[in-house]
């Protein structure tokens, strides 16, 4: 058994025997502890991690990495990618750091505590990926961690896009997921940042319903947008073949 597989085996044995089941999310090639992170593993993050274009991305930045699930998915998909995950929350970074360290790709993954608005790095990124805060209105939840994770209290969509534009390589791109209601503001920020939409996917939970999410691939290079849809479930609540194909390398149930 190689050293890497030995470490993974020890880690998996530990979480099987000692970690509460609800605090662990198991994928086919890695496991994620999301105990201290404010936002747990969810469909939005997994969709983004499976959907975004990673083929030419040598340097990747995951903004608001949380427990690190998107970064880990990208590491699995691209064997050359060197990935930095940043988050404003110390607990999230510590958890991501542990998940990175106990994955097969620990030698090319780093977790950093940072406010993205103030983030400075001489490195230019080929891909910046983010499952950003969604909620801009309403009563904030009492947990400050969830405030930062779910509300745009520390990072707005405009700040995310405009800051990302300054960190992209000459052919870099941004991939993110947003509510459909954010489409107008995102498109305005893209224009203001001299970026281009490469691909825009509407995410529909159940066949026949309206889209709830948008998956964005935004690029430095001038591009003619590609538009499509992804339906997760059929009307009889079975997963669609498209969704299975997208996530089968990750979900145990696929």
Coordinates of C-alpha atoms in Angstrom, one line a residue:
X1 CA 0.0 0.0 0.0
X2 CA 1.4 3.4 -0.9
X3 CA 1.9 6.1 1.7
X4 CA -1.0 8.2 0.3
X5 CA -3.4 5.3 0.3
X6 CA -2.3 4.4 3.9
X7 CA -3.1 7.9 5.1
X8 CA -6.5 7.8 3.4
X9 CA -7.2 4.4 5.0
X10 CA -6.3 5.7 8.4
X11 CA -8.4 8.8 7.9
X12 CA -11.4 6.8 6.7
X13 CA -11.1 4.4 9.6
X14 CA -11.0 7.3 12.0
X15 CA -14.1 9.0 10.7
X16 CA -16.0 5.7 10.5
X17 CA -15.3 4.9 14.1
X18 CA -15.2 8.3 15.9
X19 CA -16.9 11.0 13.9
X20 CA -20.7 11.3 14.1
X21 CA -22.2 10.2 10.8
X22 CA -24.1 13.5 10.2
X23 CA -20.8 15.5 10.3
X24 CA -19.2 13.5 7.4
X25 CA -20.0 13.6 3.7
X26 CA -18.5 10.7 1.8
X27 CA -17.6 10.9 -1.9
X28 CA -16.1 8.2 -4.1
X29 CA -12.5 9.4 -3.8
X30 CA -12.5 11.5 -0.6
X31 CA -14.4 12.2 2.6
X32 CA -15.3 15.6 3.9
X33 CA -15.7 16.5 7.6
X34 CA -18.0 19.5 7.8
X35 CA -18.6 19.9 11.5
X36 CA -17.3 23.4 12.3
X37 CA -18.0 25.0 8.9
X38 CA -21.1 27.2 8.9
X39 CA -22.3 26.0 5.5
X40 CA -22.4 22.2 5.0
X41 CA -21.9 20.2 1.9
X42 CA -24.9 20.9 -0.4
X43 CA -26.2 20.5 -4.0
X44 CA -25.1 23.9 -5.1
X45 CA -21.4 23.4 -4.2
X46 CA -21.3 19.9 -5.7
X47 CA -23.0 21.1 -8.9
X48 CA -20.4 23.9 -9.3
X49 CA -17.5 21.6 -8.5
X50 CA -18.6 19.0 -11.1
X51 CA -19.8 21.5 -13.8
X52 CA -17.0 24.1 -14.0
X53 CA -14.4 23.9 -16.7
X54 CA -11.1 22.9 -15.1
X55 CA -9.2 21.4 -18.1
X56 CA -6.6 24.2 -18.6
X57 CA -6.5 25.4 -15.0
X58 CA -3.1 25.1 -13.5
X59 CA -3.7 27.6 -10.6
X60 CA -7.1 27.6 -9.0
X61 CA -8.6 29.8 -6.2
X62 CA -11.7 28.7 -4.3
X63 CA -13.3 31.8 -2.7
X64 CA -15.3 31.0 0.4
X65 CA -14.0 27.4 0.5
X66 CA -15.9 26.3 3.6
X67 CA -15.0 22.7 4.2
X68 CA -13.2 22.6 0.9
X69 CA -15.5 20.3 -1.1
X70 CA -15.4 22.3 -4.4
X71 CA -11.6 22.5 -4.2
X72 CA -11.4 18.8 -3.6
X73 CA -13.6 18.1 -6.5
X74 CA -11.4 20.2 -8.8
X75 CA -8.3 18.4 -7.5
X76 CA -9.9 15.1 -8.4
X77 CA -10.9 16.3 -11.9
X78 CA -7.6 18.0 -12.7
X79 CA -4.4 16.1 -11.7
X80 CA -2.2 19.2 -12.5
X81 CA -4.2 21.9 -10.6
X82 CA -2.6 23.7 -7.7
X83 CA -5.4 24.9 -5.5
X84 CA -5.7 27.6 -2.9
X85 CA -8.9 27.7 -0.8
X86 CA -9.6 30.9 1.2
X87 CA -12.3 31.7 3.7
X88 CA -12.9 34.5 6.2
X89 CA -13.8 32.0 8.9
X90 CA -11.0 30.4 10.9
X91 CA -13.1 27.3 11.7
X92 CA -13.8 26.7 8.0
X93 CA -10.2 27.1 7.1
X94 CA -9.1 24.6 9.8
X95 CA -11.6 22.1 8.6
X96 CA -10.7 22.6 4.9
X97 CA -7.0 22.3 5.9
X98 CA -7.8 18.9 7.6
X99 CA -9.8 17.7 4.6
X100 CA -7.1 18.7 2.2
X101 CA -4.4 17.1 4.2
X102 CA -6.3 13.8 4.4
X103 CA -7.1 13.7 0.7
X104 CA -5.1 12.0 -2.1
X105 CA -4.1 15.5 -3.4
X106 CA -2.7 17.1 -0.2
X107 CA 0.6 18.1 -1.9
X108 CA -1.2 20.6 -4.1
X109 CA -3.9 22.1 -1.9
X110 CA -3.6 25.0 0.6
X111 CA -6.2 26.6 2.9
X112 CA -5.8 30.2 3.8
X113 CA -7.7 32.5 6.2
X114 CA -8.4 35.7 4.3
X115 CA -11.0 38.3 3.5
X116 CA -11.3 38.2 -0.3
X117 CA -11.7 41.9 -0.5
X118 CA -8.2 42.3 1.0
X119 CA -6.6 39.3 -0.6
X120 CA -3.2 39.9 -2.1
X121 CA -1.2 37.4 -4.1
X122 CA 1.4 37.7 -6.7
X123 CA 0.0 34.5 -8.3
X124 CA -2.5 34.8 -11.2
X125 CA -5.2 32.2 -11.3
X126 CA -6.5 30.3 -14.3
X127 CA -9.7 29.6 -12.5
X128 CA -11.5 31.4 -9.6
X129 CA -14.4 29.4 -8.4
X130 CA -17.0 30.4 -5.7
X131 CA -20.3 29.4 -4.2
X132 CA -20.9 32.9 -2.9
X133 CA -23.3 34.3 -0.3
X134 CA -26.8 34.5 -1.7
X135 CA -29.1 36.4 0.6
X136 CA -29.0 40.2 0.5
X137 CA -32.3 40.9 2.4
X138 CA -34.3 39.7 5.4
X139 CA -33.4 39.0 9.0
X140 CA -29.9 37.7 9.5
X141 CA -29.6 34.3 11.3
X142 CA -28.2 34.6 14.8
X143 CA -24.9 32.7 14.1
X144 CA -22.3 35.1 12.8
X145 CA -20.6 32.4 10.8
X146 CA -23.8 31.7 9.0
X147 CA -24.3 35.4 8.4
X148 CA -21.0 35.6 6.5
X149 CA -21.6 32.3 4.7
X150 CA -25.2 32.9 3.6
X151 CA -25.5 36.7 3.4
X152 CA -23.6 39.3 1.4
X153 CA -22.4 40.9 4.6
X154 CA -18.7 40.5 3.8
X155 CA -18.6 39.8 0.1
X156 CA -21.1 41.0 -2.5
X157 CA -21.4 39.5 -6.0
X158 CA -20.0 42.7 -7.5
X159 CA -17.0 42.6 -5.1
X160 CA -16.5 39.0 -6.0
X161 CA -16.5 39.5 -9.7
X162 CA -14.5 42.8 -9.8
X163 CA -11.9 41.5 -7.4
X164 CA -11.6 38.2 -9.3
X165 CA -11.0 40.1 -12.5
X166 CA -7.8 41.6 -11.0
X167 CA -6.5 38.1 -10.0
X168 CA -7.1 36.2 -13.3
X169 CA -4.4 35.1 -15.6
X170 CA -4.4 36.2 -19.3
X171 CA -6.8 33.4 -20.2
X172 CA -8.4 32.9 -16.8
X173 CA -12.1 32.4 -15.9
X174 CA -14.5 32.7 -13.0
X175 CA -17.0 29.9 -12.2
X176 CA -19.8 30.4 -9.7
X177 CA -23.4 29.6 -8.9
X178 CA -26.1 32.2 -8.1
X179 CA -29.8 32.5 -7.7
X180 CA -31.6 33.3 -11.0
X181 CA -32.6 36.6 -9.3
X182 CA -29.0 37.7 -9.4
X183 CA -28.7 37.5 -13.3
X184 CA -29.0 41.2 -13.9
X185 CA -26.4 42.3 -11.4
X186 CA -24.0 39.6 -12.5
X187 CA -24.3 40.6 -16.1
X188 CA -23.7 44.3 -15.3
X189 CA -20.6 43.4 -13.2
X190 CA -19.3 41.3 -16.1
X191 CA -19.5 44.2 -18.5
X192 CA -18.0 46.6 -15.9
X193 CA -15.1 44.3 -15.4
X194 CA -14.4 43.8 -19.1
X195 CA -15.2 40.1 -18.9
X196 CA -17.3 37.8 -21.0
X197 CA -19.9 35.1 -20.4
X198 CA -18.6 31.8 -21.8
X199 CA -21.3 29.5 -20.6
X200 CA -24.5 30.0 -18.6
X201 CA -26.5 27.0 -17.4
X202 CA -30.0 27.2 -15.8
X203 CA -30.5 24.7 -13.0
X204 CA -34.0 23.2 -12.7
X205 CA -34.7 21.1 -9.7
X206 CA -37.7 19.2 -11.1
X207 CA -38.6 18.8 -14.8
X208 CA -41.3 21.3 -15.7
X209 CA -40.5 23.8 -12.9
X210 CA -38.7 27.1 -13.3
X211 CA -35.0 27.5 -12.9
X212 CA -33.7 28.3 -9.3
X213 CA -30.0 28.6 -9.9
X214 CA -27.6 29.8 -12.6
X215 CA -24.1 28.3 -13.2
X216 CA -21.7 30.8 -14.7
X217 CA -18.4 30.4 -16.5
X218 CA -17.0 34.0 -17.1
X219 CA -13.8 34.5 -19.0
X220 CA -11.2 37.1 -19.8
X221 CA -11.2 36.1 -23.4
X222 CA -13.9 37.5 -25.7
X223 CA -16.5 34.8 -26.1
X224 CA -19.8 34.0 -27.7
X225 CA -22.0 32.8 -24.8
X226 CA -23.3 29.2 -24.7
X227 CA -26.7 28.7 -23.0
X228 CA -28.1 25.5 -21.7
X229 CA -30.2 23.8 -19.0
X230 CA -29.6 21.2 -16.4
X231 CA -32.6 19.4 -14.9
X232 CA -31.9 17.4 -11.7
X233 CA -35.0 15.3 -11.3
X234 CA -37.8 14.0 -13.6
X235 CA -41.4 14.5 -12.7
X236 CA -41.5 11.1 -11.0
X237 CA -38.5 12.2 -8.8
X238 CA -35.8 10.1 -10.5
X239 CA -32.5 11.7 -11.3
X240 CA -32.0 12.7 -14.9
X241 CA -29.4 11.0 -17.0
X242 CA -27.6 14.4 -17.4
X243 CA -27.4 14.9 -13.7
X244 CA -26.2 11.4 -13.1
X245 CA -23.5 11.9 -15.8
X246 CA -22.4 15.1 -14.2
X247 CA -22.0 13.8 -10.6
X248 CA -21.4 10.0 -11.0
X249 CA -17.6 10.4 -10.4
X250 CA -18.4 11.9 -6.9
X251 CA -21.7 10.7 -5.4
X252 CA -21.6 7.2 -3.9
X253 CA -25.3 6.7 -4.9
X254 CA -24.7 7.4 -8.6

